[in-house]
Amino acid sequence: MDRIVYVNGDYVPETEAKVSVFDRGFLMADAVYEVTSVIDGKLIDFAGHAVRLERSMKELDMPEAISMDDLLAVHRELIARNDLVEGMIYLQVTRGAPSDRDFVFPDPEETKPTVVLFTQAKSLVETPAAEKGLKIISIDDIRWGRRDIKTVQLLYPSMGKMMAKAAGADDAWMVEDGFVTEGTSNNAYIVKDGKIITRHLGNEILHGITRAAVLRFAREAQMVVEERSFTMEEAKEADEAFVTSASTFVMPVVSVDGVSLGDGLPGPVAKRLREIYIEESRKVAV
Ligand code: PDD
């Protein structure tokens, strides 16, 4: 693959793209990111991702790196230059590369943020996982306390995916103080007696852009939504379950900690919400 990627104002072949070894994203995980999906060569929920990026940066006292208009232009340029029809655009903003390693934040007048974007081609709409559903295990949530900020501190979520793989499952849900927070890279939901239950917003979870859209569509379709914490015991007794994220949309979950949900196949609520999400998102993609 020879992608054209974006680094600090330049479009360059991926093999020529460079970031300093002193970059704080590399040394300190001092960086935030966004993943925006692309269908039919268009961006899904760009505005939502752009607003969340701004918020993440503000929460970490990062100086503005790129205007929202320019950001949209870069996303579109990357789609065009890489002929991207379906997949994702990954965006990362770091606090930049000062002249040496130091815990103290560099002076924003001297050190400008690093901005990197690249495309990832991937089939998102038609995927075997959506037909089969995911098997989920539960693991302890030992991440830091500001999961509402989308930082690149992804070591524990990566380890969680490996724990799931080792257990013969597809992904993990994280549990804190007895309640499910979220999936390693997605928001978590159960469905019981027609009610959609998902954790309320707070610092404990990422405020998913897909979550916001899916809950809006669910309510518009007269489905009942309850935003509250739930336990793994409740999940094991649910009629069905699913996860949401920019890269998976709505993805059915068919088992939790080895317990099959319903008839062990993707449930009707998850399937319907996936259809609605894809249909509605396509209509307003930019
Ligand atoms: N992950 N929770 C966590 C911990 C996540 O990492 C993500 C997204 C979500 C869902 O957020 P959204 O609907 O805005 O994508 C929830 C992205 C896709 C990733 O890391 O690849």
JSON list of N, CA and C in Angstrom, two decimals, residues 61-105:
[
{"chain": "A", "resi": 61, "resn": "ASP", "atom": "N", "xyz": [-5.45, 21.45, 27.66]},
{"chain": "A", "resi": 61, "resn": "ASP", "atom": "CA", "xyz": [-4.73, 22.72, 27.46]},
{"chain": "A", "resi": 61, "resn": "ASP", "atom": "C", "xyz": [-3.82, 22.69, 26.23]},
{"chain": "A", "resi": 62, "resn": "MET", "atom": "N", "xyz": [-4.27, 22.03, 25.19]},
{"chain": "A", "resi": 62, "resn": "MET", "atom": "CA", "xyz": [-3.48, 22.03, 23.95]},
{"chain": "A", "resi": 62, "resn": "MET", "atom": "C", "xyz": [-3.87, 23.25, 23.13]},
{"chain": "A", "resi": 63, "resn": "PRO", "atom": "N", "xyz": [-2.89, 23.92, 22.53]},
{"chain": "A", "resi": 63, "resn": "PRO", "atom": "CA", "xyz": [-3.25, 25.08, 21.70]},
{"chain": "A", "resi": 63, "resn": "PRO", "atom": "C", "xyz": [-3.93, 24.62, 20.41]},
{"chain": "A", "resi": 64, "resn": "GLU", "atom": "N", "xyz": [-4.70, 25.52, 19.80]},
{"chain": "A", "resi": 64, "resn": "GLU", "atom": "CA", "xyz": [-5.39, 25.14, 18.55]},
{"chain": "A", "resi": 64, "resn": "GLU", "atom": "C", "xyz": [-4.36, 24.72, 17.51]},
{"chain": "A", "resi": 65, "resn": "ALA", "atom": "N", "xyz": [-4.68, 23.64, 16.80]},
{"chain": "A", "resi": 65, "resn": "ALA", "atom": "CA", "xyz": [-3.71, 23.11, 15.84]},
{"chain": "A", "resi": 65, "resn": "ALA", "atom": "C", "xyz": [-4.12, 23.38, 14.40]},
{"chain": "A", "resi": 66, "resn": "ILE", "atom": "N", "xyz": [-5.42, 23.35, 14.15]},
{"chain": "A", "resi": 66, "resn": "ILE", "atom": "CA", "xyz": [-5.92, 23.47, 12.78]},
{"chain": "A", "resi": 66, "resn": "ILE", "atom": "C", "xyz": [-7.39, 23.89, 12.88]},
{"chain": "A", "resi": 67, "resn": "SER", "atom": "N", "xyz": [-7.82, 24.77, 12.00]},
{"chain": "A", "resi": 67, "resn": "SER", "atom": "CA", "xyz": [-9.21, 25.22, 12.08]},
{"chain": "A", "resi": 67, "resn": "SER", "atom": "C", "xyz": [-10.12, 24.10, 11.60]},
{"chain": "A", "resi": 68, "resn": "MET", "atom": "N", "xyz": [-11.37, 24.13, 12.03]},
{"chain": "A", "resi": 68, "resn": "MET", "atom": "CA", "xyz": [-12.30, 23.07, 11.67]},
{"chain": "A", "resi": 68, "resn": "MET", "atom": "C", "xyz": [-12.55, 23.04, 10.16]},
{"chain": "A", "resi": 69, "resn": "ASP", "atom": "N", "xyz": [-12.54, 24.20, 9.52]},
{"chain": "A", "resi": 69, "resn": "ASP", "atom": "CA", "xyz": [-12.71, 24.24, 8.06]},
{"chain": "A", "resi": 69, "resn": "ASP", "atom": "C", "xyz": [-11.54, 23.56, 7.36]},
{"chain": "A", "resi": 70, "resn": "ASP", "atom": "N", "xyz": [-10.33, 23.87, 7.83]},
{"chain": "A", "resi": 70, "resn": "ASP", "atom": "CA", "xyz": [-9.14, 23.24, 7.24]},
{"chain": "A", "resi": 70, "resn": "ASP", "atom": "C", "xyz": [-9.14, 21.73, 7.48]},
{"chain": "A", "resi": 71, "resn": "LEU", "atom": "N", "xyz": [-9.62, 21.36, 8.66]},
{"chain": "A", "resi": 71, "resn": "LEU", "atom": "CA", "xyz": [-9.64, 19.94, 9.00]},
{"chain": "A", "resi": 71, "resn": "LEU", "atom": "C", "xyz": [-10.55, 19.18, 8.03]},
{"chain": "A", "resi": 72, "resn": "LEU", "atom": "N", "xyz": [-11.70, 19.77, 7.73]},
{"chain": "A", "resi": 72, "resn": "LEU", "atom": "CA", "xyz": [-12.62, 19.12, 6.79]},
{"chain": "A", "resi": 72, "resn": "LEU", "atom": "C", "xyz": [-11.96, 19.04, 5.41]},
{"chain": "A", "resi": 73, "resn": "ALA", "atom": "N", "xyz": [-11.29, 20.11, 5.02]},
{"chain": "A", "resi": 73, "resn": "ALA", "atom": "CA", "xyz": [-10.62, 20.13, 3.71]},
{"chain": "A", "resi": 73, "resn": "ALA", "atom": "C", "xyz": [-9.55, 19.04, 3.63]},
{"chain": "A", "resi": 74, "resn": "VAL", "atom": "N", "xyz": [-8.80, 18.85, 4.72]},
{"chain": "A", "resi": 74, "resn": "VAL", "atom": "CA", "xyz": [-7.75, 17.81, 4.72]},
{"chain": "A", "resi": 74, "resn": "VAL", "atom": "C", "xyz": [-8.38, 16.42, 4.64]},
{"chain": "A", "resi": 75, "resn": "HIS", "atom": "N", "xyz": [-9.44, 16.21, 5.38]},
{"chain": "A", "resi": 75, "resn": "HIS", "atom": "CA", "xyz": [-10.14, 14.91, 5.30]},
{"chain": "A", "resi": 75, "resn": "HIS", "atom": "C", "xyz": [-10.56, 14.63, 3.86]},
{"chain": "A", "resi": 76, "resn": "ARG", "atom": "N", "xyz": [-11.15, 15.64, 3.22]},
{"chain": "A", "resi": 76, "resn": "ARG", "atom": "CA", "xyz": [-11.65, 15.44, 1.85]},
{"chain": "A", "resi": 76, "resn": "ARG", "atom": "C", "xyz": [-10.51, 15.21, 0.87]},
{"chain": "A", "resi": 77, "resn": "GLU", "atom": "N", "xyz": [-9.43, 15.96, 1.06]},
{"chain": "A", "resi": 77, "resn": "GLU", "atom": "CA", "xyz": [-8.28, 15.82, 0.17]},
{"chain": "A", "resi": 77, "resn": "GLU", "atom": "C", "xyz": [-7.68, 14.41, 0.28]},
{"chain": "A", "resi": 78, "resn": "LEU", "atom": "N", "xyz": [-7.63, 13.90, 1.50]},
{"chain": "A", "resi": 78, "resn": "LEU", "atom": "CA", "xyz": [-7.08, 12.54, 1.68]},
{"chain": "A", "resi": 78, "resn": "LEU", "atom": "C", "xyz": [-7.98, 11.48, 1.04]},
{"chain": "A", "resi": 79, "resn": "ILE", "atom": "N", "xyz": [-9.29, 11.70, 1.14]},
{"chain": "A", "resi": 79, "resn": "ILE", "atom": "CA", "xyz": [-10.22, 10.77, 0.50]},
{"chain": "A", "resi": 79, "resn": "ILE", "atom": "C", "xyz": [-9.97, 10.77, -1.01]},
{"chain": "A", "resi": 80, "resn": "ALA", "atom": "N", "xyz": [-9.84, 11.98, -1.57]},
{"chain": "A", "resi": 80, "resn": "ALA", "atom": "CA", "xyz": [-9.65, 12.12, -3.01]},
{"chain": "A", "resi": 80, "resn": "ALA", "atom": "C", "xyz": [-8.30, 11.52, -3.44]},
{"chain": "A", "resi": 81, "resn": "ARG", "atom": "N", "xyz": [-7.24, 11.91, -2.75]},
{"chain": "A", "resi": 81, "resn": "ARG", "atom": "CA", "xyz": [-5.89, 11.46, -3.16]},
{"chain": "A", "resi": 81, "resn": "ARG", "atom": "C", "xyz": [-5.71, 9.95, -3.03]},
{"chain": "A", "resi": 82, "resn": "ASN", "atom": "N", "xyz": [-6.45, 9.33, -2.10]},
{"chain": "A", "resi": 82, "resn": "ASN", "atom": "CA", "xyz": [-6.29, 7.89, -1.89]},
{"chain": "A", "resi": 82, "resn": "ASN", "atom": "C", "xyz": [-7.45, 7.07, -2.47]},
{"chain": "A", "resi": 83, "resn": "ASP", "atom": "N", "xyz": [-8.33, 7.75, -3.23]},
{"chain": "A", "resi": 83, "resn": "ASP", "atom": "CA", "xyz": [-9.50, 7.07, -3.81]},
{"chain": "A", "resi": 83, "resn": "ASP", "atom": "C", "xyz": [-10.25, 6.25, -2.77]},
{"chain": "A", "resi": 84, "resn": "LEU", "atom": "N", "xyz": [-10.43, 6.80, -1.59]},
{"chain": "A", "resi": 84, "resn": "LEU", "atom": "CA", "xyz": [-11.07, 6.05, -0.51]},
{"chain": "A", "resi": 84, "resn": "LEU", "atom": "C", "xyz": [-12.59, 6.04, -0.70]},
{"chain": "A", "resi": 85, "resn": "VAL", "atom": "N", "xyz": [-13.14, 4.85, -0.83]},
{"chain": "A", "resi": 85, "resn": "VAL", "atom": "CA", "xyz": [-14.59, 4.72, -0.98]},
{"chain": "A", "resi": 85, "resn": "VAL", "atom": "C", "xyz": [-15.22, 4.33, 0.36]},
{"chain": "A", "resi": 86, "resn": "GLU", "atom": "N", "xyz": [-14.59, 3.37, 1.04]},
{"chain": "A", "resi": 86, "resn": "GLU", "atom": "CA", "xyz": [-15.12, 2.92, 2.33]},
{"chain": "A", "resi": 86, "resn": "GLU", "atom": "C", "xyz": [-13.97, 2.64, 3.28]},
{"chain": "A", "resi": 87, "resn": "GLY", "atom": "N", "xyz": [-14.11, 3.09, 4.51]},
{"chain": "A", "resi": 87, "resn": "GLY", "atom": "CA", "xyz": [-13.05, 2.88, 5.49]},
{"chain": "A", "resi": 87, "resn": "GLY", "atom": "C", "xyz": [-13.05, 3.98, 6.53]},
{"chain": "A", "resi": 88, "resn": "MET", "atom": "N", "xyz": [-11.86, 4.34, 6.99]},
{"chain": "A", "resi": 88, "resn": "MET", "atom": "CA", "xyz": [-11.76, 5.34, 8.06]},
{"chain": "A", "resi": 88, "resn": "MET", "atom": "C", "xyz": [-10.68, 6.37, 7.75]},
{"chain": "A", "resi": 89, "resn": "ILE", "atom": "N", "xyz": [-10.83, 7.52, 8.41]},
{"chain": "A", "resi": 89, "resn": "ILE", "atom": "CA", "xyz": [-9.73, 8.48, 8.44]},
{"chain": "A", "resi": 89, "resn": "ILE", "atom": "C", "xyz": [-9.31, 8.61, 9.89]},
{"chain": "A", "resi": 90, "resn": "TYR", "atom": "N", "xyz": [-8.02, 8.33, 10.13]},
{"chain": "A", "resi": 90, "resn": "TYR", "atom": "CA", "xyz": [-7.44, 8.45, 11.47]},
{"chain": "A", "resi": 90, "resn": "TYR", "atom": "C", "xyz": [-6.76, 9.81, 11.56]},
{"chain": "A", "resi": 91, "resn": "LEU", "atom": "N", "xyz": [-7.04, 10.50, 12.66]},
{"chain": "A", "resi": 91, "resn": "LEU", "atom": "CA", "xyz": [-6.46, 11.83, 12.87]},
{"chain": "A", "resi": 91, "resn": "LEU", "atom": "C", "xyz": [-5.81, 11.86, 14.24]},
{"chain": "A", "resi": 92, "resn": "GLN", "atom": "N", "xyz": [-4.62, 12.37, 14.34]},
{"chain": "A", "resi": 92, "resn": "GLN", "atom": "CA", "xyz": [-3.96, 12.50, 15.65]},
{"chain": "A", "resi": 92, "resn": "GLN", "atom": "C", "xyz": [-3.33, 13.87, 15.77]},
{"chain": "A", "resi": 93, "resn": "VAL", "atom": "N", "xyz": [-3.56, 14.49, 16.93]},
{"chain": "A", "resi": 93, "resn": "VAL", "atom": "CA", "xyz": [-2.92, 15.77, 17.23]},
{"chain": "A", "resi": 93, "resn": "VAL", "atom": "C", "xyz": [-2.12, 15.58, 18.51]},
{"chain": "A", "resi": 94, "resn": "THR", "atom": "N", "xyz": [-0.81, 15.90, 18.46]},
{"chain": "A", "resi": 94, "resn": "THR", "atom": "CA", "xyz": [0.01, 15.81, 19.65]},
{"chain": "A", "resi": 94, "resn": "THR", "atom": "C", "xyz": [0.41, 17.21, 20.09]},
{"chain": "A", "resi": 95, "resn": "ARG", "atom": "N", "xyz": [0.96, 17.30, 21.32]},
{"chain": "A", "resi": 95, "resn": "ARG", "atom": "CA", "xyz": [1.40, 18.60, 21.80]},
{"chain": "A", "resi": 95, "resn": "ARG", "atom": "C", "xyz": [2.69, 19.05, 21.10]},
{"chain": "A", "resi": 96, "resn": "GLY", "atom": "N", "xyz": [3.16, 18.26, 20.16]},
{"chain": "A", "resi": 96, "resn": "GLY", "atom": "CA", "xyz": [4.30, 18.68, 19.36]},
{"chain": "A", "resi": 96, "resn": "GLY", "atom": "C", "xyz": [5.63, 18.15, 19.87]},
{"chain": "A", "resi": 97, "resn": "ALA", "atom": "N", "xyz": [6.68, 18.60, 19.22]},
{"chain": "A", "resi": 97, "resn": "ALA", "atom": "CA", "xyz": [8.02, 18.09, 19.50]},
{"chain": "A", "resi": 97, "resn": "ALA", "atom": "C", "xyz": [8.93, 19.19, 20.02]},
{"chain": "A", "resi": 98, "resn": "PRO", "atom": "N", "xyz": [9.09, 19.29, 21.35]},
{"chain": "A", "resi": 98, "resn": "PRO", "atom": "CA", "xyz": [10.05, 20.27, 21.89]},
{"chain": "A", "resi": 98, "resn": "PRO", "atom": "C", "xyz": [11.48, 19.78, 21.61]},
{"chain": "A", "resi": 99, "resn": "SER", "atom": "N", "xyz": [12.49, 20.55, 22.07]},
{"chain": "A", "resi": 99, "resn": "SER", "atom": "CA", "xyz": [13.87, 20.19, 21.69]},
{"chain": "A", "resi": 99, "resn": "SER", "atom": "C", "xyz": [14.43, 19.06, 22.55]},
{"chain": "A", "resi": 100, "resn": "ASP", "atom": "N", "xyz": [13.73, 18.70, 23.63]},
{"chain": "A", "resi": 100, "resn": "ASP", "atom": "CA", "xyz": [14.24, 17.62, 24.48]},
{"chain": "A", "resi": 100, "resn": "ASP", "atom": "C", "xyz": [13.07, 17.00, 25.24]},
{"chain": "A", "resi": 101, "resn": "ARG", "atom": "N", "xyz": [13.32, 15.87, 25.88]},
{"chain": "A", "resi": 101, "resn": "ARG", "atom": "CA", "xyz": [12.28, 15.22, 26.69]},
{"chain": "A", "resi": 101, "resn": "ARG", "atom": "C", "xyz": [12.13, 15.96, 28.03]},
{"chain": "A", "resi": 102, "resn": "ASP", "atom": "N", "xyz": [10.90, 16.28, 28.37]},
{"chain": "A", "resi": 102, "resn": "ASP", "atom": "CA", "xyz": [10.64, 17.00, 29.63]},
{"chain": "A", "resi": 102, "resn": "ASP", "atom": "C", "xyz": [9.18, 16.75, 30.00]},
{"chain": "A", "resi": 103, "resn": "PHE", "atom": "N", "xyz": [8.90, 16.50, 31.28]},
{"chain": "A", "resi": 103, "resn": "PHE", "atom": "CA", "xyz": [7.51, 16.28, 31.69]},
{"chain": "A", "resi": 103, "resn": "PHE", "atom": "C", "xyz": [6.68, 17.56, 31.56]},
{"chain": "A", "resi": 104, "resn": "VAL", "atom": "N", "xyz": [7.33, 18.70, 31.79]},
{"chain": "A", "resi": 104, "resn": "VAL", "atom": "CA", "xyz": [6.63, 19.98, 31.74]},
{"chain": "A", "resi": 104, "resn": "VAL", "atom": "C", "xyz": [6.19, 20.27, 30.30]},
{"chain": "A", "resi": 105, "resn": "PHE", "atom": "N", "xyz": [4.96, 20.76, 30.15]},
{"chain": "A", "resi": 105, "resn": "PHE", "atom": "CA", "xyz": [4.48, 21.10, 28.80]},
{"chain": "A", "resi": 105, "resn": "PHE", "atom": "C", "xyz": [5.40, 22.15, 28.17]}
]
